[in-house]
XYZ file of N, CA and C in Angstrom:
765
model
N -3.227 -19.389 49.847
C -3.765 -18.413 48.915
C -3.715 -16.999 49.480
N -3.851 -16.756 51.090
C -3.942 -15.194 51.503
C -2.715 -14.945 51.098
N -1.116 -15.641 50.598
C 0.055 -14.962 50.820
C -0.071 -14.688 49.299
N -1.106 -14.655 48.388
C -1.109 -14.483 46.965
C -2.056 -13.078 46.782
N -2.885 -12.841 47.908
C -3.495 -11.469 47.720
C -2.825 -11.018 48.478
N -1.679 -11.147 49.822
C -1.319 -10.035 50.709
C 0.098 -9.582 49.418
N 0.804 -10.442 48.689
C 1.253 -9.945 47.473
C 0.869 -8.574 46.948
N -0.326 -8.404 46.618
C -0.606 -6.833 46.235
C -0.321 -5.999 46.596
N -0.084 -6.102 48.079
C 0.061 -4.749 49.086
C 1.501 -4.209 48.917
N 1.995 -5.088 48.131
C 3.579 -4.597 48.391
C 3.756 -3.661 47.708
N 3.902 -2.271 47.879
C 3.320 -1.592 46.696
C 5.053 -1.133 46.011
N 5.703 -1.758 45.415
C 7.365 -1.500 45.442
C 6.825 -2.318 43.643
N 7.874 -1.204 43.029
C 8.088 -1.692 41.379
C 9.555 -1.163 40.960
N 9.817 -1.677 39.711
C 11.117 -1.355 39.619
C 11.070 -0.255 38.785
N 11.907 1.033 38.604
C 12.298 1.864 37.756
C 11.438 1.760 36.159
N 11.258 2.226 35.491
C 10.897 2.030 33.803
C 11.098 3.297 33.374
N 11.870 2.910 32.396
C 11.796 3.701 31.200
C 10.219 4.828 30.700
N 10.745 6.204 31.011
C 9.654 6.865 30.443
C 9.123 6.952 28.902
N 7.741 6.737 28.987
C 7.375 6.672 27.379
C 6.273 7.533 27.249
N 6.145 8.102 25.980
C 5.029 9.125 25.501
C 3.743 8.189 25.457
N 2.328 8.760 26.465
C 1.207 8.671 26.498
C 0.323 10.188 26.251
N -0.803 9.578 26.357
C -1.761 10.675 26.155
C -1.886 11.992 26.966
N -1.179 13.295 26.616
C -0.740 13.875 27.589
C -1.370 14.456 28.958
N -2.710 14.300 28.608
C -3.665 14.237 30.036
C -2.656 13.137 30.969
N -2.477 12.059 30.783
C -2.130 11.005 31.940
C -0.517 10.921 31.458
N 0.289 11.339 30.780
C 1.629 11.933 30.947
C 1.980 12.940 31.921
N 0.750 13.730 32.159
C 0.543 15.032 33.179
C 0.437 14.623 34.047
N -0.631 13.469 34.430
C -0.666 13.106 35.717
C 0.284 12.109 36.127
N 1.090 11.661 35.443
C 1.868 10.442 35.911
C 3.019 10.914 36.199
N 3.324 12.577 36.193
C 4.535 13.193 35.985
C 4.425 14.188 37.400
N 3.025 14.220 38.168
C 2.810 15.028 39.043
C 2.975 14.415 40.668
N 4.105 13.296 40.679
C 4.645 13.204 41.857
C 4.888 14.391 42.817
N 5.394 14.224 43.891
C 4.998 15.124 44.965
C 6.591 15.834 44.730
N 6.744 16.671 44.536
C 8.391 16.812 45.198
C 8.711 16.652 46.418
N 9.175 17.904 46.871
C 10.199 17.519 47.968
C 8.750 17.681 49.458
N 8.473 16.794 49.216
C 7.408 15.949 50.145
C 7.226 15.889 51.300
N 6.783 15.883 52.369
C 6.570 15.871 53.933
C 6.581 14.628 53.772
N 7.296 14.113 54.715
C 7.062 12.197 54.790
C 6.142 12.072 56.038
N 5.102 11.905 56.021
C 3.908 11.311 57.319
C 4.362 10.393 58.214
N 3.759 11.204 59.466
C 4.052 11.249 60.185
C 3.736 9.773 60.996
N 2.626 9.818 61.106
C 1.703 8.121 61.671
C 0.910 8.078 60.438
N 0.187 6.749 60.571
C -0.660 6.201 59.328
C -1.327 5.608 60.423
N -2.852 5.179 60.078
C -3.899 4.287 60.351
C -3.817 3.621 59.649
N -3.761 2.570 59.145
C -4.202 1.599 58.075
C -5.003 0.617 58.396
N -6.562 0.344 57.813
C -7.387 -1.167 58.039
C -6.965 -1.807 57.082
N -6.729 -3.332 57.442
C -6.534 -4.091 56.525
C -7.836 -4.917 56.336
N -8.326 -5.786 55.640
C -9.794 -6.386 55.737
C -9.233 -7.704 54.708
N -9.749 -8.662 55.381
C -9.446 -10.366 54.705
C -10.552 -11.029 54.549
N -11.253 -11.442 53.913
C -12.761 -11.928 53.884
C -12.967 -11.696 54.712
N -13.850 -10.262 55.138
C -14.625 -9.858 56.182
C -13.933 -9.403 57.365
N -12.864 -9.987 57.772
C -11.762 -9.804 59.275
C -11.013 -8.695 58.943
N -11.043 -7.838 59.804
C -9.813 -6.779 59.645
C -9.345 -6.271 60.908
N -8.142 -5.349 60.662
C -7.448 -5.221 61.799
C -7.209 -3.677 61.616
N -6.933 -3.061 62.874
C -5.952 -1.464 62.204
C -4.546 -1.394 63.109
N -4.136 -1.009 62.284
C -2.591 -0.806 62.847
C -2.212 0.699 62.564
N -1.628 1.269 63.553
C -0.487 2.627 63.734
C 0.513 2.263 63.074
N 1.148 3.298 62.194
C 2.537 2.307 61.202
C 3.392 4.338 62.051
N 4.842 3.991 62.559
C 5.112 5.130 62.783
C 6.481 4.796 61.257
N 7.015 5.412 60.539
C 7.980 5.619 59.727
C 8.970 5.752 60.610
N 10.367 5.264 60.753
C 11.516 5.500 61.029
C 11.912 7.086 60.534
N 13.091 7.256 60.979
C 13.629 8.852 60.615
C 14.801 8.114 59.106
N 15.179 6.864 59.151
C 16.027 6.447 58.124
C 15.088 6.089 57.183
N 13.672 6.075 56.789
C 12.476 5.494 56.219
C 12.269 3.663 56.085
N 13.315 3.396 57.034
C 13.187 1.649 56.988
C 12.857 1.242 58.550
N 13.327 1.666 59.197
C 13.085 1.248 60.691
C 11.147 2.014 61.042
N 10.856 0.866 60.839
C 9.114 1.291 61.030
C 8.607 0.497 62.222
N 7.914 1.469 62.993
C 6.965 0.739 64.343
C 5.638 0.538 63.555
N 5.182 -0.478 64.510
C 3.717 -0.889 64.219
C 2.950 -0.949 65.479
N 1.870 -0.262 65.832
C 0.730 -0.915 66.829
C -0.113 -1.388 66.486
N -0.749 -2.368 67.628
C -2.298 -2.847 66.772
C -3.297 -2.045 67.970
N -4.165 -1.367 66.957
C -4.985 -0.512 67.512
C -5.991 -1.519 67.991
N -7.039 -2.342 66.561
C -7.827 -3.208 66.881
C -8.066 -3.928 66.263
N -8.152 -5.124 66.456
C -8.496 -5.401 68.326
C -7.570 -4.644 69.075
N -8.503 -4.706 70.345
C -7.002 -4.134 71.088
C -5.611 -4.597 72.073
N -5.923 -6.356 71.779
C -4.325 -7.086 72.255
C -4.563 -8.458 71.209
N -3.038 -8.780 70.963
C -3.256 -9.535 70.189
C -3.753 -10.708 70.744
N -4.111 -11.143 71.669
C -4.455 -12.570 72.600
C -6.260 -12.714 72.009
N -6.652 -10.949 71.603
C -8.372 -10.995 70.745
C -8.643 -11.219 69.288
N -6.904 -11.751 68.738
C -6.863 -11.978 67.375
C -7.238 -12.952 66.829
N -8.212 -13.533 65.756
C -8.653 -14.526 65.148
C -7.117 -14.973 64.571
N -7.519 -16.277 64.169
C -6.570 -16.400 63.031
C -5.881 -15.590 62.060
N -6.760 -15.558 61.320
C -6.571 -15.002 60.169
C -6.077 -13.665 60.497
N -6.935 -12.397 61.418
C -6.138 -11.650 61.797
C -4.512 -11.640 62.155
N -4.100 -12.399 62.988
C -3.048 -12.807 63.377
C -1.990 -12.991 62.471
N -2.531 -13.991 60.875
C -1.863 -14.051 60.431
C -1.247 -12.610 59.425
N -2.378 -11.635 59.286
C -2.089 -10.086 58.667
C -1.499 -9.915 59.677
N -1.619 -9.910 61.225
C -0.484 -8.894 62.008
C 0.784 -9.468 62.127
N 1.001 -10.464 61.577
C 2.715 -11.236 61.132
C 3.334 -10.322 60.270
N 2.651 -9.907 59.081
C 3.396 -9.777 58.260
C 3.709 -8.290 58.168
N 2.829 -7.111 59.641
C 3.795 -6.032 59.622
C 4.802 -6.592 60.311
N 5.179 -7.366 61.550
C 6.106 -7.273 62.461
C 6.992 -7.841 61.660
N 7.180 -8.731 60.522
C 8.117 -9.159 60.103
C 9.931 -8.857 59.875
N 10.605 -9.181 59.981
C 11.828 -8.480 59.376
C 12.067 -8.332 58.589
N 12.422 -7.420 57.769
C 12.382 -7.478 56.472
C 13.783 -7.917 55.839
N 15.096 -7.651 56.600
C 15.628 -8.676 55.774
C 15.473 -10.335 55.911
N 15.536 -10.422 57.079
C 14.977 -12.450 57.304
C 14.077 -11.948 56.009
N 13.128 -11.551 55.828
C 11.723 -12.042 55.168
C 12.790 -11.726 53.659
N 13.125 -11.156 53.236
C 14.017 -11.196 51.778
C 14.860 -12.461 51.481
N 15.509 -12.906 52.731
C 15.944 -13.382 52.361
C 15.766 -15.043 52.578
N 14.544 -15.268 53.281
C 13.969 -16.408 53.629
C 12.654 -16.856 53.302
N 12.377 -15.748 52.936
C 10.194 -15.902 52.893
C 10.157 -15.849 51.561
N 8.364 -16.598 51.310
C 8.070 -16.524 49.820
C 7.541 -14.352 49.658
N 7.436 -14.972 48.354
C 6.961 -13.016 48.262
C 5.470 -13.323 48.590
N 4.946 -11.811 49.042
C 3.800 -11.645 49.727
C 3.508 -12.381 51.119
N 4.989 -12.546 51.709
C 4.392 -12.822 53.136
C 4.773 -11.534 54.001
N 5.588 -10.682 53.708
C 5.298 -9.595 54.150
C 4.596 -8.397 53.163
N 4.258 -7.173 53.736
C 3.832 -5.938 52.721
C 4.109 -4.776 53.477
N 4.281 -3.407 52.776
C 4.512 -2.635 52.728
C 3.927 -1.484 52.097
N 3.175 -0.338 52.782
C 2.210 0.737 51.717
C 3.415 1.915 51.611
N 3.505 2.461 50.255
C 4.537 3.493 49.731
C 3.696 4.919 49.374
N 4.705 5.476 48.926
C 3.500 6.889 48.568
C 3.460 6.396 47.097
N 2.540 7.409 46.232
C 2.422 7.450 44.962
C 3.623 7.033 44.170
N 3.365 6.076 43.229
C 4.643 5.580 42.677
C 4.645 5.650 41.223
N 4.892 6.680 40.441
C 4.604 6.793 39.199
C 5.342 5.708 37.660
N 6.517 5.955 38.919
C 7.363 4.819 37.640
C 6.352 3.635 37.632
N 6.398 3.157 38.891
C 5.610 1.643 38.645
C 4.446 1.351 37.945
N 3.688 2.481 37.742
C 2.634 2.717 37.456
C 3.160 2.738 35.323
N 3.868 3.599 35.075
C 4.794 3.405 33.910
C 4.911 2.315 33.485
N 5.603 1.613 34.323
C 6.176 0.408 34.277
C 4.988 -1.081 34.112
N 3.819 -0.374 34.348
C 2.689 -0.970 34.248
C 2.013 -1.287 33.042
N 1.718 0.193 32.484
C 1.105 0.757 31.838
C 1.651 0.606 30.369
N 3.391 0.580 30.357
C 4.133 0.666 29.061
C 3.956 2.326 28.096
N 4.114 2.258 27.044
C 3.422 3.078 25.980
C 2.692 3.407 25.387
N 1.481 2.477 25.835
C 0.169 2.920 24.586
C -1.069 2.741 25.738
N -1.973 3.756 25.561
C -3.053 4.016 26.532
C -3.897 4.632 25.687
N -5.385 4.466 25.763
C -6.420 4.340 25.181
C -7.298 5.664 25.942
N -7.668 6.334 24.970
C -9.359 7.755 26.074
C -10.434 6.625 26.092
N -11.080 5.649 26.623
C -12.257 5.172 26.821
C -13.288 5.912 27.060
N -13.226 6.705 28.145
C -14.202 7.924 28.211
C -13.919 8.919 29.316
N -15.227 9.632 29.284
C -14.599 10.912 30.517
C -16.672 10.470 31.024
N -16.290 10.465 32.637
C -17.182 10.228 33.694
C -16.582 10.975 34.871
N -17.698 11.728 35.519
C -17.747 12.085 36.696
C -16.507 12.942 36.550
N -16.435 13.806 35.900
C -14.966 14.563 35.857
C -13.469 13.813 35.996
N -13.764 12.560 35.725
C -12.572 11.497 35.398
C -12.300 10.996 34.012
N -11.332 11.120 33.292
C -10.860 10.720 32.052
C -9.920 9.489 32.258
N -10.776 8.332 31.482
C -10.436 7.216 31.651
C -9.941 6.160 31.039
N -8.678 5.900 31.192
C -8.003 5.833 29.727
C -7.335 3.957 29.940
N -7.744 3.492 28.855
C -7.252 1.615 28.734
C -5.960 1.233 28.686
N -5.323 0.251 29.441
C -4.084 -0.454 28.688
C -4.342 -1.854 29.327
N -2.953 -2.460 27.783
C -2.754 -3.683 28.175
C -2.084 -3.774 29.232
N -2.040 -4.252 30.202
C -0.888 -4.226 31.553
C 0.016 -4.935 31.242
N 1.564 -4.325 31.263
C 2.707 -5.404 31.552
C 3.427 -5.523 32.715
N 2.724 -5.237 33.863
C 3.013 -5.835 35.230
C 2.316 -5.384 36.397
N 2.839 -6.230 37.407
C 1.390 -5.830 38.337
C 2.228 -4.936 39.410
N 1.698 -4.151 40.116
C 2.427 -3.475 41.518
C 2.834 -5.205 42.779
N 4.469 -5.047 43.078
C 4.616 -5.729 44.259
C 5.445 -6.927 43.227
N 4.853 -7.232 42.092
C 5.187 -8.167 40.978
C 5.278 -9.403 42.338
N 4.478 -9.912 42.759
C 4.435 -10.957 43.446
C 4.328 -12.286 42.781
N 4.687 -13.648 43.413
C 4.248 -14.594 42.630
C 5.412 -15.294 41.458
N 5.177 -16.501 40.963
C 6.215 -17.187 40.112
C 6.257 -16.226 38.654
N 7.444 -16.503 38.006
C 6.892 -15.408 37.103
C 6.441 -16.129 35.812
N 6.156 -17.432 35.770
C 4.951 -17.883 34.685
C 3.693 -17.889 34.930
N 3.476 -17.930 36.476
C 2.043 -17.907 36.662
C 1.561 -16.300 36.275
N 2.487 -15.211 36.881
C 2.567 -14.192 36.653
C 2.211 -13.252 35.214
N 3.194 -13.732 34.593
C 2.940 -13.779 33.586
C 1.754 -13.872 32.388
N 0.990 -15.274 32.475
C -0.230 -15.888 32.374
C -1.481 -15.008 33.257
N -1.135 -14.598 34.475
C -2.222 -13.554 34.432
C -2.261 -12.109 33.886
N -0.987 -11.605 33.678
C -1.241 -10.418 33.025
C -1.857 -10.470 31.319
N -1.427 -11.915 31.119
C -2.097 -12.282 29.438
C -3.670 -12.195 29.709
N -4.191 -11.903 31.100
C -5.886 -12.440 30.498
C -5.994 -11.055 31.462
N -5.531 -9.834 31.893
C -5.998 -8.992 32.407
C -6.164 -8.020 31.336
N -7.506 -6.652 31.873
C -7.639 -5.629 31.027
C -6.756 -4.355 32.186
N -6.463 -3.313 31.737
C -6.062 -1.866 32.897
C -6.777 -0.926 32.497
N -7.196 -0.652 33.790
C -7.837 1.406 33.235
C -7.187 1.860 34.401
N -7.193 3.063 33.983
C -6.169 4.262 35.067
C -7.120 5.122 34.386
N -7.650 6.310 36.205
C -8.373 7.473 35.830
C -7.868 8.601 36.520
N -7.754 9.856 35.611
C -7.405 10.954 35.729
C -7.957 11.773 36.571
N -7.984 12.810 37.133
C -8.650 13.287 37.923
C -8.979 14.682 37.064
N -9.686 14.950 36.370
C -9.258 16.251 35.085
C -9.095 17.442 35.577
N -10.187 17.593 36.890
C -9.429 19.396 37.129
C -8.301 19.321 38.263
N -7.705 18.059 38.859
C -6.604 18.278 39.306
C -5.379 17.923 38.294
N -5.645 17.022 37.816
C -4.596 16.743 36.682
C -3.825 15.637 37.391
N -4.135 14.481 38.569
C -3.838 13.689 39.128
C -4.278 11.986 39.281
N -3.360 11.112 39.138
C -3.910 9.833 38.992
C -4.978 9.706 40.232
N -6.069 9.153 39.993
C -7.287 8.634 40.851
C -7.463 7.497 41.350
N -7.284 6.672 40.508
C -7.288 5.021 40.387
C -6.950 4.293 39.193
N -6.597 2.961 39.657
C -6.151 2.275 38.765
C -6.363 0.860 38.606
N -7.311 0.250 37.971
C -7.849 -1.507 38.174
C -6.926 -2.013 37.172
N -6.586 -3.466 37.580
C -6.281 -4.637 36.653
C -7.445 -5.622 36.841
N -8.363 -6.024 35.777
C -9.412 -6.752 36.232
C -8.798 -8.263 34.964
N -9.491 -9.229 35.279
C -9.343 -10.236 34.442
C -10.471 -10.473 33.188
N -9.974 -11.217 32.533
C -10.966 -10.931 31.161
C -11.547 -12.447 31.266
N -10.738 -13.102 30.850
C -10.628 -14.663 30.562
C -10.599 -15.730 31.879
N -10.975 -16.673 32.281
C -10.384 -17.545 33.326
C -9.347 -18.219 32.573
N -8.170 -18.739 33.239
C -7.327 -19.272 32.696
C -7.091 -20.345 33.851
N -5.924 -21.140 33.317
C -5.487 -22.049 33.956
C -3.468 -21.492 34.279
N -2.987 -21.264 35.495
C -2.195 -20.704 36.009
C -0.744 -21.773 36.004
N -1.468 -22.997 36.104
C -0.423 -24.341 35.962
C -1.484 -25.822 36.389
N -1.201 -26.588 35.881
C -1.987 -27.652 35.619
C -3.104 -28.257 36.847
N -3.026 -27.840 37.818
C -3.761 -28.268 39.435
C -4.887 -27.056 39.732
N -4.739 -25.512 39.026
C -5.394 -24.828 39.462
C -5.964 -23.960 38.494
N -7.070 -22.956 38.272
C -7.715 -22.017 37.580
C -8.185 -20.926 38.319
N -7.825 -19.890 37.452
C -8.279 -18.260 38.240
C -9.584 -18.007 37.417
N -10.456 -18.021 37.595
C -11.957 -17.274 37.227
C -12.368 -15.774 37.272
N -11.570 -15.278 38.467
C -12.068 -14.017 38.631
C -11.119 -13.217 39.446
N -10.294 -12.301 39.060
C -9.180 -11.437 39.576
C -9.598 -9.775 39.439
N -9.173 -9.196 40.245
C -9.568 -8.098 40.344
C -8.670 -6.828 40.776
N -7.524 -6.227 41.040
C -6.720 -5.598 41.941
C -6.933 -3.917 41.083
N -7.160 -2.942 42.376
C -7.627 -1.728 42.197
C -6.854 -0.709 43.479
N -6.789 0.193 42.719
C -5.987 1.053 43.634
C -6.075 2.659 43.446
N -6.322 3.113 45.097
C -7.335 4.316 44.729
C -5.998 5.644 45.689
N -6.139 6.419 44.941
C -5.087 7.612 45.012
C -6.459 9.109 45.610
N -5.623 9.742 46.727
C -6.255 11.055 46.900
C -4.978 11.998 47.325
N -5.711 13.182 46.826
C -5.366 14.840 46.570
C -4.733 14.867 48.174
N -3.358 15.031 48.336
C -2.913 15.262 49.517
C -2.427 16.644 49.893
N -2.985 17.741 50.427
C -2.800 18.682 50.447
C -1.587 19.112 51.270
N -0.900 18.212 52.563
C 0.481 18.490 52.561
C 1.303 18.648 51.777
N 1.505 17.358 50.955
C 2.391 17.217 49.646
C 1.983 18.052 48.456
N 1.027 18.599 48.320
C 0.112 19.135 47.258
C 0.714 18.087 46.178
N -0.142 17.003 46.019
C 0.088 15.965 44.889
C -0.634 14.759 45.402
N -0.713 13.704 44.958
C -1.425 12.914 44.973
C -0.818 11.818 46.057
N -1.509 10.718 47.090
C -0.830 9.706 47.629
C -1.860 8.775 47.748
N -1.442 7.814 47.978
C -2.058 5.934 47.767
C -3.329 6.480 49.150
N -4.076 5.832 48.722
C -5.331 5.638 49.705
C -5.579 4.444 50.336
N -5.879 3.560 49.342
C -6.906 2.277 49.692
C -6.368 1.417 48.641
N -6.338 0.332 48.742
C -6.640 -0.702 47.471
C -7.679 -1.982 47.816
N -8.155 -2.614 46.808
C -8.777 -3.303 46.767
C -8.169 -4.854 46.066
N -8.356 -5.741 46.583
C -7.607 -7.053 45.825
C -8.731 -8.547 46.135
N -9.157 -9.000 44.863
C -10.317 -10.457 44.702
C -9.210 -11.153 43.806
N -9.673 -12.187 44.232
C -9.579 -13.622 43.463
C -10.228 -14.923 43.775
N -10.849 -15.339 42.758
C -11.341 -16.709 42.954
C -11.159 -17.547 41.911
N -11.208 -18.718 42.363
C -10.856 -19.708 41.546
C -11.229 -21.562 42.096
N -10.320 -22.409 41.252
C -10.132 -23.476 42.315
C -8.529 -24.407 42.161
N -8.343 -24.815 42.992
C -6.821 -25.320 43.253
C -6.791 -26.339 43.873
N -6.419 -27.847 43.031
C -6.321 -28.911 43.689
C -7.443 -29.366 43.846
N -8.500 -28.859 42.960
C -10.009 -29.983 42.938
C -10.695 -28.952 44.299
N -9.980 -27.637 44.975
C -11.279 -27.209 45.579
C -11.352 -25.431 45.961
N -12.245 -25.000 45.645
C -13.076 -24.052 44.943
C -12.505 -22.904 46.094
N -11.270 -21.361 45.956
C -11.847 -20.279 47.014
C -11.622 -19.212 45.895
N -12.135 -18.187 47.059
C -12.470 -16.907 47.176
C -11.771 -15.873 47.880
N -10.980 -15.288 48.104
C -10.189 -14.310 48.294
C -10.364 -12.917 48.494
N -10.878 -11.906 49.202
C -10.760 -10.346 49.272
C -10.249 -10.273 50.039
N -9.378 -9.007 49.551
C -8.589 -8.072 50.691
C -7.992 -6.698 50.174
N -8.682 -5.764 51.266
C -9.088 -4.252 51.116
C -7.769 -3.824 52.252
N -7.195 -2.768 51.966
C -6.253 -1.786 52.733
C -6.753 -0.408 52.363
N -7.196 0.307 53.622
C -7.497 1.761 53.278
C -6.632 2.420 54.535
N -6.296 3.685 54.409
C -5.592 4.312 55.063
C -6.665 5.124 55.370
N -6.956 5.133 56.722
C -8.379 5.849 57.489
C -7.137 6.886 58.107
N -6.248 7.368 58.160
C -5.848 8.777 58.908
C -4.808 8.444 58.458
N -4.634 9.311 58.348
C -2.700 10.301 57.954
C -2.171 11.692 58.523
N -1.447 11.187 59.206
C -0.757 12.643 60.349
C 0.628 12.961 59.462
N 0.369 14.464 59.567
C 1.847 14.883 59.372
C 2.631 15.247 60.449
N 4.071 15.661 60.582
C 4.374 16.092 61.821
C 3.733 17.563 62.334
N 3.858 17.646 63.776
C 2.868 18.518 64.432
C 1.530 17.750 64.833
N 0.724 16.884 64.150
C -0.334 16.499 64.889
C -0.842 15.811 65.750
N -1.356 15.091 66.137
C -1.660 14.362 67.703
C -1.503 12.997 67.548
N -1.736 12.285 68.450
C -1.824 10.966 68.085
C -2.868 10.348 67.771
N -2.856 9.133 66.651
C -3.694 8.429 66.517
C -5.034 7.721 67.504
N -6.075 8.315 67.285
C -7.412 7.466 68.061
C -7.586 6.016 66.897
N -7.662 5.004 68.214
C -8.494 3.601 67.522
C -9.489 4.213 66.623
N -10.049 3.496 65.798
C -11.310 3.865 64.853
C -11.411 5.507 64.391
N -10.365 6.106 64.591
C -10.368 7.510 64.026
C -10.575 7.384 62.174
N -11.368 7.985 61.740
C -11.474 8.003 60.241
C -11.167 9.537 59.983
N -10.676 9.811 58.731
C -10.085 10.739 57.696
C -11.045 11.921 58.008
N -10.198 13.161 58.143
C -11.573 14.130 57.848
C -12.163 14.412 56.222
């Protein structure tokens, strides 16, 4: 089941077709970064029911050749399980893993991805309301970020999910974005999802002046095969260096 929430993280969608929405979130879905500073190091915590790890991600100069450290713990010989098994899936290869692994055994965090988000969202989006200087607008979802997973089970969960995506109104920038579940369903005859949740939170990046991925959040519970789990797993990006700045401290958080 963890290779069904580390699925989320993959944050990669395919191209879509642009379509007319409500032009508040046409505005913001259109306010990708241009010609962008690509960051430099990343912090990233990952968190798995309760266990988490942080890793240094350095970007290659070709944007595919990526280093990883593990900050903390601080050797992998202090890794739980479960840790261990999140620090697999940076070191992975990524072509072996394409071309040998199920999806979501490796992941990957991207910058702001508007198509996918498009590609999500479709054509028709709803004003639900405006809170906290956020305008917050409904859709049906027709796909998930990473599109992980078989694509009937897949499928079958986007039939019982609701979407909101929120605006940021005086920047004019996506904020966040939940797929929550409505319905429990049954996914294929051995198992049932009760409770799904995947959320994903965007901040004001003042290098890029535009918006980039922060954090996400990903639940599921259910039961499979006659027995009952539970699933969280949180990725937040606690520091982001551009070039020029220093190196990453263990446990360094965001100013």
């Amino acid at each position: 089941m963890l290779r069904l929430i580390l699925a989320a993280a993959c944050l990669l969608a395919a191209p879509a077709a642009f379509a007319q929405l409500p032009e508040p979130l046409e505005q913001a879905l259109s306010a990708a970064p241009g010609d962008a500073i690509a960051a430099e190091r990343i912090a990233l915590r990952m968190t798995v029911n309760g266990e988490a790890i942080l890793v240094e991600i350095r970007p290659g100069d070709d944007g595919r050749d990526t280093a990883y450290t593990l900050l903390q713990p601080a050797s992998e010989e202090a890794l739980s399980e479960e840790q261990a098994e999140m620090w697999a899936g940076f070191n992975r290869d990524d072509e072996e893993d394409a071309a040998d692994s199920d999806p979501g055994e490796s992941y990957s965090v991207g910058q702001f991805d508007a198509e996918g988000l498009r590609d999500a969202i479709g054509d028709s989006a709803t004003l639900l309301r405006e809170e906290n200087g956020r305008l917050v607008y409904g859709f049906s979802p027709l796909s998930l970020p990473g599109q992980g997973g078989e694509d009937g089970e897949r499928d079958a969960l986007l039939d019982n999910l609701a979407g909101e995506i929120e605006v940021d109104a005086e920047r004019g920038h996506v904020a966040e974005v939940r797929f929550a579940l409505t319905n429990s369903f049954k996914p294929n005859i051995a198992a049932r999802i009760n409770d799904f949740l995947l959320e994903q939170r965007f901040v004001h990046e003042p290098a890029i002046d535009g918006p980039r991925f922060a954090g996400m959040t990903m639940s599921m519970a259910g039961s499979a095969v006659f027995q009952s789990f539970s699933q969280t797993m949180e990725i937040d990006l606690v520091s982001v260096r551009y070039p020029g700045a220093g190196p990453l401290e263990a446990g360094a958080e965001s100013p």
